[in-house]
């Protein structure tokens, strides 16, 4: 790569650019001029020099030019979508099981690349099982503190996701002491009707039970949050601007209704109700007796399909004649969803009160269970805990709960379109997303978003932009997730173009003086370019 630098910062600039990790860029040339200045998005620190990149290759993608104003010395930003703050998720195992930063140099390189693009910040998963691994109340924050310092030094913001769940795929477990308790008290975990336990998070039925060595899970979560607030006090409100509180599986407010993995060539089934651990059954039994129907408290619907089956494979979810319309079903589904909402209330209230004076914003994540949305019963939502059907809005109570706790709602799936869903799944992510956003607007809850597919949904970038314009007000968008694919030549050029389309409006040729056109940046990223980011 040929590098030409004009000005006093030649060596520093050349080294910084090389650290971005671009390799095999044949004929690439970089020109740095100290005469001009250019704004890469809202938060870039490269404002003292005009930068022109031309990374030439056979198959190239060129992004739109940036706007620059050399007279006033200020950056001109697009008025449209200017309120959307763009973050990128860090790898799920950014911090190792031994509490050190995994692939620290690769992460540092990635942070510089994101800063240069104009991304405002990154999202960091903070795992309960890593921090409080060995014993209750024994916290180890060293790796996360090192990462926060790296982000601060890179001039980026940090959104933290406090994860009270596990992730088998990346070998991220619950705390060892919690797992030991679970061996002797398996009822602390969600259980399905076959007795299969979901051991990646605690059952919401034990929130207020002293099952963790004499303490309740809510007490343990609160002490964890208090320790985090104290340990990261120097970053709160400045570097750390947002905190998502984990609410269930994958951090989402839902039951683990799809805990059994579905083969990639199969349509997602309806899932199963998760109400068969002894504590959930005890609550259900008491509720049924209080309502004068003790026989309704023996368990969930007996005629519901299995995890990977379709709605019509059994009677409960059928559009015509399905028992989901029966008085018993209304009783059970109301109870099941209310238990989930009460759990969300406890955790959002905990987070809101803990972080209320830290100048950070609290978020909670709600799932987008869009499979079978075009049926009358919406079975995927029902098994996940959302009593939402064609005759009942299940998101009103949820958004009211977010509003009561002054929390923002995080929605995944903003990259998904109806066009690319399997016809047989009767899915509609677009309609479901619109329904949830309508409920949020009604109750004054601000919406933030994420994409669902780490490997890129078909037409994903265009769908995301569609969801960020017009009346679709989005406070924050977190793009998931940094890693090998993210920086690959198949993906990174498209992401670059996406970021620039969000942060800059198109520039007419008359808008820039001819002598300042070198301050406009253009990126041509080759199909055979490689960024050496090690896979997390």
mmCIF file of N, CA, C and O in Angstrom, residues 46-139:
data_model
loop_
_atom_site.group_PDB
_atom_site.id
_atom_site.type_symbol
_atom_site.label_atom_id
_atom_site.label_comp_id
_atom_site.label_asym_id
_atom_site.label_seq_id
_atom_site.Cartn_x
_atom_site.Cartn_y
_atom_site.Cartn_z
ATOM 1 N N UNK A 46 -11.080 12.250 13.848
ATOM 2 C CA UNK A 46 -10.171 12.657 12.773
ATOM 3 C C UNK A 46 -10.669 13.959 12.166
ATOM 4 O O UNK A 46 -11.055 14.017 11.020
ATOM 5 N N UNK A 47 -10.650 15.021 12.943
ATOM 6 C CA UNK A 47 -11.251 16.271 12.473
ATOM 7 C C UNK A 47 -10.217 17.333 12.156
ATOM 8 O O UNK A 47 -10.581 18.411 11.717
ATOM 9 N N UNK A 48 -8.957 17.044 12.432
ATOM 10 C CA UNK A 48 -7.941 18.059 12.193
ATOM 11 C C UNK A 48 -7.304 17.911 10.824
ATOM 12 O O UNK A 48 -6.491 18.711 10.428
ATOM 13 N N UNK A 49 -7.607 16.849 10.114
ATOM 14 C CA UNK A 49 -7.047 16.681 8.793
ATOM 15 C C UNK A 49 -8.108 16.210 7.834
ATOM 16 O O UNK A 49 -8.980 15.463 8.197
ATOM 17 N N UNK A 50 -7.993 16.617 6.607
ATOM 18 C CA UNK A 50 -8.841 16.051 5.579
ATOM 19 C C UNK A 50 -8.236 14.741 5.160
ATOM 20 O O UNK A 50 -7.046 14.626 4.985
ATOM 21 N N UNK A 51 -9.066 13.710 4.974
ATOM 22 C CA UNK A 51 -8.552 12.393 4.667
ATOM 23 C C UNK A 51 -9.189 11.894 3.389
ATOM 24 O O UNK A 51 -10.399 11.910 3.237
ATOM 25 N N UNK A 52 -8.343 11.422 2.493
ATOM 26 C CA UNK A 52 -8.878 10.837 1.271
ATOM 27 C C UNK A 52 -8.317 9.435 1.122
ATOM 28 O O UNK A 52 -7.114 9.236 1.041
ATOM 29 N N UNK A 53 -9.217 8.452 1.112
ATOM 30 C CA UNK A 53 -8.791 7.077 0.952
ATOM 31 C C UNK A 53 -9.241 6.573 -0.408
ATOM 32 O O UNK A 53 -10.383 6.746 -0.783
ATOM 33 N N UNK A 54 -8.372 5.925 -1.122
ATOM 34 C CA UNK A 54 -8.775 5.223 -2.323
ATOM 35 C C UNK A 54 -8.142 3.844 -2.261
ATOM 36 O O UNK A 54 -6.945 3.710 -2.452
ATOM 37 N N UNK A 55 -8.935 2.841 -1.950
ATOM 38 C CA UNK A 55 -8.439 1.483 -1.865
ATOM 39 C C UNK A 55 -8.932 0.758 -3.105
ATOM 40 O O UNK A 55 -10.057 0.308 -3.171
ATOM 41 N N UNK A 56 -8.064 0.691 -4.130
ATOM 42 C CA UNK A 56 -8.499 0.229 -5.441
ATOM 43 C C UNK A 56 -8.367 -1.278 -5.575
ATOM 44 O O UNK A 56 -7.440 -1.889 -5.103
ATOM 45 N N UNK A 57 -9.323 -1.868 -6.280
ATOM 46 C CA UNK A 57 -9.233 -3.279 -6.627
ATOM 47 C C UNK A 57 -10.241 -3.575 -7.712
ATOM 48 O O UNK A 57 -10.938 -2.691 -8.192
ATOM 49 N N UNK A 58 -10.303 -4.816 -8.126
ATOM 50 C CA UNK A 58 -11.162 -5.177 -9.240
ATOM 51 C C UNK A 58 -12.636 -4.995 -8.951
ATOM 52 O O UNK A 58 -13.351 -4.356 -9.698
ATOM 53 N N UNK A 59 -13.110 -5.599 -7.878
ATOM 54 C CA UNK A 59 -14.523 -5.458 -7.523
ATOM 55 C C UNK A 59 -14.620 -4.439 -6.418
ATOM 56 O O UNK A 59 -14.233 -4.690 -5.304
ATOM 57 N N UNK A 60 -15.121 -3.252 -6.731
ATOM 58 C CA UNK A 60 -15.074 -2.168 -5.750
ATOM 59 C C UNK A 60 -16.453 -1.638 -5.451
ATOM 60 O O UNK A 60 -17.354 -1.689 -6.248
ATOM 61 N N UNK A 61 -16.554 -1.101 -4.231
ATOM 62 C CA UNK A 61 -17.774 -0.420 -3.803
ATOM 63 C C UNK A 61 -17.381 0.968 -3.379
ATOM 64 O O UNK A 61 -16.501 1.128 -2.547
ATOM 65 N N UNK A 62 -17.994 1.990 -3.942
ATOM 66 C CA UNK A 62 -17.660 3.366 -3.569
ATOM 67 C C UNK A 62 -18.809 3.967 -2.798
ATOM 68 O O UNK A 62 -19.952 3.883 -3.195
ATOM 69 N N UNK A 63 -18.473 4.557 -1.672
ATOM 70 C CA UNK A 63 -19.517 5.171 -0.848
ATOM 71 C C UNK A 63 -19.737 6.605 -1.260
ATOM 72 O O UNK A 63 -18.968 7.182 -2.013
ATOM 73 N N UNK A 64 -20.817 7.201 -0.715
ATOM 74 C CA UNK A 64 -21.152 8.573 -1.041
ATOM 75 C C UNK A 64 -20.113 9.522 -0.465
ATOM 76 O O UNK A 64 -19.534 9.273 0.575
ATOM 77 N N UNK A 65 -19.892 10.665 -1.119
ATOM 78 C CA UNK A 65 -18.917 11.632 -0.599
ATOM 79 C C UNK A 65 -19.399 12.253 0.694
ATOM 80 O O UNK A 65 -20.590 12.344 0.951
ATOM 81 N N UNK A 66 -18.437 12.713 1.495
ATOM 82 C CA UNK A 66 -18.744 13.378 2.750
ATOM 83 C C UNK A 66 -18.874 14.870 2.526
ATOM 84 O O UNK A 66 -18.281 15.430 1.621
ATOM 85 N N UNK A 67 -19.595 15.523 3.415
ATOM 86 C CA UNK A 67 -19.775 16.963 3.306
ATOM 87 C C UNK A 67 -18.755 17.673 4.164
ATOM 88 O O UNK A 67 -18.488 17.298 5.282
ATOM 89 N N UNK A 68 -18.194 18.738 3.640
ATOM 90 C CA UNK A 68 -17.215 19.502 4.397
ATOM 91 C C UNK A 68 -17.445 20.984 4.157
ATOM 92 O O UNK A 68 -17.826 21.404 3.081
ATOM 93 N N UNK A 69 -17.207 21.796 5.169
ATOM 94 C CA UNK A 69 -17.345 23.231 5.063
ATOM 95 C C UNK A 69 -16.048 23.862 5.533
ATOM 96 O O UNK A 69 -15.791 23.981 6.720
ATOM 97 N N UNK A 70 -15.193 24.276 4.586
ATOM 98 C CA UNK A 70 -13.874 24.803 4.945
ATOM 99 C C UNK A 70 -13.927 26.245 5.402
ATOM 100 O O UNK A 70 -12.994 26.747 6.004
ATOM 101 N N UNK A 71 -15.006 26.942 5.127
ATOM 102 C CA UNK A 71 -15.102 28.349 5.516
ATOM 103 C C UNK A 71 -15.368 28.482 7.007
ATOM 104 O O UNK A 71 -14.679 29.191 7.735
ATOM 105 N N UNK A 72 -16.371 27.783 7.463
ATOM 106 C CA UNK A 72 -16.735 27.898 8.870
ATOM 107 C C UNK A 72 -15.985 26.911 9.741
ATOM 108 O O UNK A 72 -15.985 27.034 10.955
ATOM 109 N N UNK A 73 -15.355 25.907 9.113
ATOM 110 C CA UNK A 73 -14.618 24.918 9.884
ATOM 111 C C UNK A 73 -15.504 23.946 10.619
ATOM 112 O O UNK A 73 -15.082 23.265 11.526
ATOM 113 N N UNK A 74 -16.748 23.828 10.228
ATOM 114 C CA UNK A 74 -17.646 22.900 10.910
ATOM 115 C C UNK A 74 -18.062 21.792 9.955
ATOM 116 O O UNK A 74 -18.048 21.957 8.746
ATOM 117 N N UNK A 75 -18.428 20.654 10.518
ATOM 118 C CA UNK A 75 -18.894 19.535 9.721
ATOM 119 C C UNK A 75 -20.387 19.674 9.479
ATOM 120 O O UNK A 75 -21.136 20.005 10.374
ATOM 121 N N UNK A 76 -20.807 19.405 8.265
ATOM 122 C CA UNK A 76 -22.223 19.463 7.935
ATOM 123 C C UNK A 76 -22.764 18.054 7.959
ATOM 124 O O UNK A 76 -22.332 17.199 7.210
ATOM 125 N N UNK A 77 -23.730 17.770 8.844
ATOM 126 C CA UNK A 77 -24.299 16.451 8.960
ATOM 127 C C UNK A 77 -25.674 16.427 8.314
ATOM 128 O O UNK A 77 -26.365 17.423 8.224
ATOM 129 N N UNK A 78 -26.039 15.274 7.905
ATOM 130 C CA UNK A 78 -27.353 15.093 7.330
ATOM 131 C C UNK A 78 -28.430 15.373 8.373
ATOM 132 O O UNK A 78 -28.310 15.004 9.521
ATOM 133 N N UNK A 79 -29.504 16.020 7.963
ATOM 134 C CA UNK A 79 -30.609 16.279 8.873
ATOM 135 C C UNK A 79 -31.454 15.024 9.070
ATOM 136 O O UNK A 79 -32.043 14.817 10.111
ATOM 137 N N UNK A 80 -31.528 14.200 7.992
ATOM 138 C CA UNK A 80 -32.309 12.990 8.136
ATOM 139 C C UNK A 80 -31.512 11.949 8.895
ATOM 140 O O UNK A 80 -30.323 11.782 8.706
ATOM 141 N N UNK A 81 -32.191 11.216 9.803
ATOM 142 C CA UNK A 81 -31.607 10.145 10.597
ATOM 143 C C UNK A 81 -30.489 10.624 11.516
ATOM 144 O O UNK A 81 -29.729 9.834 12.052
ATOM 145 N N UNK A 82 -30.364 11.969 11.712
ATOM 146 C CA UNK A 82 -29.246 12.500 12.491
ATOM 147 C C UNK A 82 -29.361 12.136 13.961
ATOM 148 O O UNK A 82 -28.390 12.183 14.693
ATOM 149 N N UNK A 83 -30.556 11.763 14.402
ATOM 150 C CA UNK A 83 -30.734 11.468 15.818
ATOM 151 C C UNK A 83 -30.413 10.017 16.152
ATOM 152 O O UNK A 83 -30.438 9.627 17.313
ATOM 153 N N UNK A 84 -30.113 9.190 15.163
ATOM 154 C CA UNK A 84 -29.818 7.782 15.414
ATOM 155 C C UNK A 84 -28.353 7.630 15.810
ATOM 156 O O UNK A 84 -27.451 8.020 15.082
ATOM 157 N N UNK A 85 -28.136 7.062 16.988
ATOM 158 C CA UNK A 85 -26.771 6.789 17.445
ATOM 159 C C UNK A 85 -26.424 5.353 17.078
ATOM 160 O O UNK A 85 -27.126 4.428 17.461
ATOM 161 N N UNK A 86 -25.344 5.176 16.344
ATOM 162 C CA UNK A 86 -24.974 3.863 15.845
ATOM 163 C C UNK A 86 -23.854 3.261 16.688
ATOM 164 O O UNK A 86 -22.794 3.869 16.849
ATOM 165 N N UNK A 87 -24.098 2.064 17.215
ATOM 166 C CA UNK A 87 -23.114 1.304 17.971
ATOM 167 C C UNK A 87 -22.897 -0.042 17.280
ATOM 168 O O UNK A 87 -23.742 -0.502 16.511
ATOM 169 N N UNK A 88 -21.781 -0.673 17.582
ATOM 170 C CA UNK A 88 -21.490 -2.010 17.072
ATOM 171 C C UNK A 88 -21.198 -2.920 18.253
ATOM 172 O O UNK A 88 -20.441 -2.547 19.162
ATOM 173 N N UNK A 89 -21.790 -4.107 18.262
ATOM 174 C CA UNK A 89 -21.555 -5.047 19.345
ATOM 175 C C UNK A 89 -20.169 -5.661 19.277
ATOM 176 O O UNK A 89 -19.705 -6.049 18.202
ATOM 177 N N UNK A 90 -19.504 -5.747 20.411
ATOM 178 C CA UNK A 90 -18.235 -6.454 20.500
ATOM 179 C C UNK A 90 -18.506 -7.959 20.555
ATOM 180 O O UNK A 90 -19.621 -8.386 20.850
ATOM 181 N N UNK A 91 -17.489 -8.793 20.267
ATOM 182 C CA UNK A 91 -17.697 -10.248 20.353
ATOM 183 C C UNK A 91 -18.246 -10.656 21.720
ATOM 184 O O UNK A 91 -17.911 -10.062 22.741
ATOM 185 N N UNK A 92 -19.072 -11.691 21.730
ATOM 186 C CA UNK A 92 -19.693 -12.117 22.980
ATOM 187 C C UNK A 92 -18.657 -12.498 24.031
ATOM 188 O O UNK A 92 -18.858 -12.280 25.220
ATOM 189 N N UNK A 93 -17.528 -13.078 23.586
ATOM 190 C CA UNK A 93 -16.492 -13.460 24.537
ATOM 191 C C UNK A 93 -15.300 -12.514 24.474
ATOM 192 O O UNK A 93 -14.152 -12.938 24.528
ATOM 193 N N UNK A 94 -15.589 -11.215 24.378
ATOM 194 C CA UNK A 94 -14.521 -10.215 24.394
ATOM 195 C C UNK A 94 -13.649 -10.373 25.633
ATOM 196 O O UNK A 94 -12.425 -10.222 25.576
ATOM 197 N N UNK A 95 -14.268 -10.670 26.761
ATOM 198 C CA UNK A 95 -13.527 -10.915 27.992
ATOM 199 C C UNK A 95 -13.511 -12.423 28.248
ATOM 200 O O UNK A 95 -14.569 -13.065 28.263
ATOM 201 N N UNK A 96 -12.344 -12.976 28.449
ATOM 202 C CA UNK A 96 -12.202 -14.421 28.601
ATOM 203 C C UNK A 96 -12.706 -14.894 29.952
ATOM 204 O O UNK A 96 -12.972 -14.100 30.855
ATOM 205 N N UNK A 97 -12.783 -16.202 30.074
ATOM 206 C CA UNK A 97 -13.194 -16.823 31.329
ATOM 207 C C UNK A 97 -12.217 -16.500 32.457
ATOM 208 O O UNK A 97 -12.582 -16.527 33.623
ATOM 209 N N UNK A 98 -10.987 -16.153 32.079
ATOM 210 C CA UNK A 98 -9.970 -15.781 33.071
ATOM 211 C C UNK A 98 -9.921 -14.277 33.308
ATOM 212 O O UNK A 98 -8.988 -13.755 33.924
ATOM 213 N N UNK A 99 -10.897 -13.563 32.763
ATOM 214 C CA UNK A 99 -11.052 -12.121 32.973
ATOM 215 C C UNK A 99 -9.946 -11.271 32.355
ATOM 216 O O UNK A 99 -9.471 -10.310 32.968
ATOM 217 N N UNK A 100 -9.548 -11.616 31.151
ATOM 218 C CA UNK A 100 -8.637 -10.777 30.377
ATOM 219 C C UNK A 100 -9.286 -10.512 29.024
ATOM 220 O O UNK A 100 -10.192 -11.238 28.604
ATOM 221 N N UNK A 101 -8.822 -9.473 28.327
ATOM 222 C CA UNK A 101 -9.387 -9.124 27.024
ATOM 223 C C UNK A 101 -8.899 -10.125 25.983
ATOM 224 O O UNK A 101 -7.693 -10.265 25.751
ATOM 225 N N UNK A 102 -9.835 -10.835 25.367
ATOM 226 C CA UNK A 102 -9.496 -11.759 24.289
ATOM 227 C C UNK A 102 -9.073 -10.982 23.038
ATOM 228 O O UNK A 102 -9.758 -10.030 22.643
ATOM 229 N N UNK A 103 -7.967 -11.382 22.410
ATOM 230 C CA UNK A 103 -7.535 -10.769 21.154
ATOM 231 C C UNK A 103 -7.496 -9.239 21.272
ATOM 232 O O UNK A 103 -8.087 -8.514 20.468
ATOM 233 N N UNK A 104 -6.792 -8.775 22.293
ATOM 234 C CA UNK A 104 -6.787 -7.345 22.616
ATOM 235 C C UNK A 104 -6.349 -6.482 21.440
ATOM 236 O O UNK A 104 -6.926 -5.425 21.184
ATOM 237 N N UNK A 105 -5.315 -6.923 20.709
ATOM 238 C CA UNK A 105 -4.849 -6.106 19.587
ATOM 239 C C UNK A 105 -5.898 -6.033 18.478
ATOM 240 O O UNK A 105 -6.134 -4.978 17.898
ATOM 241 N N UNK A 106 -6.538 -7.169 18.203
ATOM 242 C CA UNK A 106 -7.580 -7.174 17.183
ATOM 243 C C UNK A 106 -8.740 -6.265 17.584
ATOM 244 O O UNK A 106 -9.302 -5.544 16.757
ATOM 245 N N UNK A 107 -9.104 -6.298 18.875
ATOM 246 C CA UNK A 107 -10.169 -5.420 19.355
ATOM 247 C C UNK A 107 -9.760 -3.956 19.190
ATOM 248 O O UNK A 107 -10.557 -3.114 18.742
ATOM 249 N N UNK A 108 -8.517 -3.632 19.551
ATOM 250 C CA UNK A 108 -8.035 -2.250 19.429
ATOM 251 C C UNK A 108 -8.089 -1.783 17.982
ATOM 252 O O UNK A 108 -8.486 -0.653 17.685
ATOM 253 N N UNK A 109 -7.687 -2.672 17.067
ATOM 254 C CA UNK A 109 -7.736 -2.354 15.637
ATOM 255 C C UNK A 109 -9.181 -2.102 15.207
ATOM 256 O O UNK A 109 -9.480 -1.149 14.485
ATOM 257 N N UNK A 110 -10.077 -2.979 15.669
ATOM 258 C CA UNK A 110 -11.489 -2.811 15.318
ATOM 259 C C UNK A 110 -12.071 -1.517 15.833
ATOM 260 O O UNK A 110 -12.842 -0.846 15.137
ATOM 261 N N UNK A 111 -11.695 -1.128 17.052
ATOM 262 C CA UNK A 111 -12.188 0.133 17.609
ATOM 263 C C UNK A 111 -11.735 1.318 16.769
ATOM 264 O O UNK A 111 -12.500 2.254 16.518
ATOM 265 N N UNK A 112 -10.487 1.296 16.313
ATOM 266 C CA UNK A 112 -9.985 2.385 15.461
ATOM 267 C C UNK A 112 -10.740 2.442 14.141
ATOM 268 O O UNK A 112 -11.060 3.529 13.649
ATOM 269 N N UNK A 113 -11.001 1.273 13.581
ATOM 270 C CA UNK A 113 -11.737 1.244 12.319
ATOM 271 C C UNK A 113 -13.136 1.821 12.480
ATOM 272 O O UNK A 113 -13.611 2.597 11.649
ATOM 273 N N UNK A 114 -13.809 1.453 13.576
ATOM 274 C CA UNK A 114 -15.162 1.966 13.818
ATOM 275 C C UNK A 114 -15.151 3.461 14.073
ATOM 276 O O UNK A 114 -16.033 4.198 13.614
ATOM 277 N N UNK A 115 -14.157 3.921 14.814
ATOM 278 C CA UNK A 115 -14.028 5.354 15.082
ATOM 279 C C UNK A 115 -13.859 6.118 13.781
ATOM 280 O O UNK A 115 -14.481 7.168 13.571
ATOM 281 N N UNK A 116 -13.017 5.606 12.920
ATOM 282 C CA UNK A 116 -12.764 6.258 11.641
ATOM 283 C C UNK A 116 -14.023 6.347 10.794
ATOM 284 O O UNK A 116 -14.250 7.342 10.095
ATOM 285 N N UNK A 117 -14.863 5.322 10.870
ATOM 286 C CA UNK A 117 -16.098 5.316 10.094
ATOM 287 C C UNK A 117 -17.140 6.288 10.633
ATOM 288 O O UNK A 117 -18.076 6.640 9.929
ATOM 289 N N UNK A 118 -16.996 6.683 11.900
ATOM 290 C CA UNK A 118 -17.996 7.572 12.480
ATOM 291 C C UNK A 118 -19.007 6.865 13.342
ATOM 292 O O UNK A 118 -20.029 7.445 13.706
ATOM 293 N N UNK A 119 -18.757 5.592 13.664
ATOM 294 C CA UNK A 119 -19.617 4.889 14.613
ATOM 295 C C UNK A 119 -19.447 5.532 15.987
ATOM 296 O O UNK A 119 -18.348 5.887 16.387
ATOM 297 N N UNK A 120 -20.544 5.705 16.714
ATOM 298 C CA UNK A 120 -20.475 6.428 17.979
ATOM 299 C C UNK A 120 -19.919 5.594 19.133
ATOM 300 O O UNK A 120 -19.263 6.118 20.025
ATOM 301 N N UNK A 121 -20.203 4.294 19.119
ATOM 302 C CA UNK A 121 -19.730 3.502 20.239
ATOM 303 C C UNK A 121 -19.852 2.015 19.987
ATOM 304 O O UNK A 121 -20.218 1.566 18.894
ATOM 305 N N UNK A 122 -19.562 1.234 21.032
ATOM 306 C CA UNK A 122 -19.657 -0.219 20.955
ATOM 307 C C UNK A 122 -20.473 -0.741 22.133
ATOM 308 O O UNK A 122 -20.585 -0.097 23.169
ATOM 309 N N UNK A 123 -21.036 -1.924 21.926
ATOM 310 C CA UNK A 123 -21.806 -2.590 22.978
ATOM 311 C C UNK A 123 -20.981 -3.736 23.536
ATOM 312 O O UNK A 123 -20.387 -4.520 22.769
ATOM 313 N N UNK A 124 -20.942 -3.842 24.858
ATOM 314 C CA UNK A 124 -20.131 -4.856 25.521
ATOM 315 C C UNK A 124 -20.994 -5.767 26.387
ATOM 316 O O UNK A 124 -21.625 -5.310 27.338
ATOM 317 N N UNK A 125 -21.037 -7.074 26.086
ATOM 318 C CA UNK A 125 -21.732 -8.005 26.973
ATOM 319 C C UNK A 125 -20.904 -8.249 28.234
ATOM 320 O O UNK A 125 -19.723 -8.599 28.152
ATOM 321 N N UNK A 126 -21.500 -8.046 29.393
ATOM 322 C CA UNK A 126 -20.840 -8.290 30.675
ATOM 323 C C UNK A 126 -21.524 -9.490 31.320
ATOM 324 O O UNK A 126 -22.703 -9.438 31.666
ATOM 325 N N UNK A 127 -20.773 -10.578 31.471
ATOM 326 C CA UNK A 127 -21.362 -11.855 31.865
ATOM 327 C C UNK A 127 -21.280 -12.082 33.370
ATOM 328 O O UNK A 127 -20.203 -12.021 33.966
ATOM 329 N N UNK A 128 -22.433 -12.384 33.954
ATOM 330 C CA UNK A 128 -22.526 -12.722 35.375
ATOM 331 C C UNK A 128 -21.569 -13.857 35.723
ATOM 332 O O UNK A 128 -20.853 -13.823 36.722
ATOM 333 N N UNK A 129 -21.519 -14.873 34.855
ATOM 334 C CA UNK A 129 -20.691 -16.041 35.115
ATOM 335 C C UNK A 129 -19.202 -15.779 35.038
ATOM 336 O O UNK A 129 -18.400 -16.575 35.541
ATOM 337 N N UNK A 130 -18.790 -14.682 34.421
ATOM 338 C CA UNK A 130 -17.375 -14.320 34.352
ATOM 339 C C UNK A 130 -16.984 -13.447 35.540
ATOM 340 O O UNK A 130 -15.928 -13.627 36.138
ATOM 341 N N UNK A 131 -17.846 -12.510 35.891
ATOM 342 C CA UNK A 131 -17.538 -11.533 36.937
ATOM 343 C C UNK A 131 -17.665 -12.136 38.340
ATOM 344 O O UNK A 131 -16.808 -11.940 39.200
ATOM 345 N N UNK A 132 -18.748 -12.870 38.577
ATOM 346 C CA UNK A 132 -19.028 -13.426 39.913
ATOM 347 C C UNK A 132 -18.893 -14.950 39.858
ATOM 348 O O UNK A 132 -19.733 -15.688 40.350
ATOM 349 N N UNK A 133 -17.826 -15.377 39.254
ATOM 350 C CA UNK A 133 -17.654 -16.776 38.877
ATOM 351 C C UNK A 133 -17.568 -17.738 40.056
ATOM 352 O O UNK A 133 -18.279 -18.747 40.102
ATOM 353 N N UNK A 134 -16.731 -17.451 41.017
ATOM 354 C CA UNK A 134 -16.352 -18.447 42.018
ATOM 355 C C UNK A 134 -17.242 -18.464 43.259
ATOM 356 O O UNK A 134 -17.506 -19.530 43.815
ATOM 357 N N UNK A 135 -17.657 -17.299 43.718
ATOM 358 C CA UNK A 135 -18.440 -17.239 44.959
ATOM 359 C C UNK A 135 -19.343 -16.016 44.942
ATOM 360 O O UNK A 135 -19.016 -14.993 44.333
ATOM 361 N N UNK A 136 -20.478 -16.126 45.620
ATOM 362 C CA UNK A 136 -21.404 -14.999 45.691
ATOM 363 C C UNK A 136 -20.726 -13.800 46.353
ATOM 364 O O UNK A 136 -20.101 -13.918 47.411
ATOM 365 N N UNK A 137 -20.826 -12.651 45.688
ATOM 366 C CA UNK A 137 -20.261 -11.424 46.227
ATOM 367 C C UNK A 137 -18.790 -11.227 45.938
ATOM 368 O O UNK A 137 -18.227 -10.182 46.288
ATOM 369 N N UNK A 138 -18.162 -12.179 45.271
ATOM 370 C CA UNK A 138 -16.755 -12.052 44.910
ATOM 371 C C UNK A 138 -16.678 -11.657 43.432
ATOM 372 O O UNK A 138 -16.801 -12.492 42.543
ATOM 373 N N UNK A 139 -16.485 -10.361 43.199
ATOM 374 C CA UNK A 139 -16.534 -9.821 41.837
ATOM 375 C C UNK A 139 -15.131 -9.587 41.289
ATOM 376 O O UNK A 139 -14.249 -9.115 42.002
#
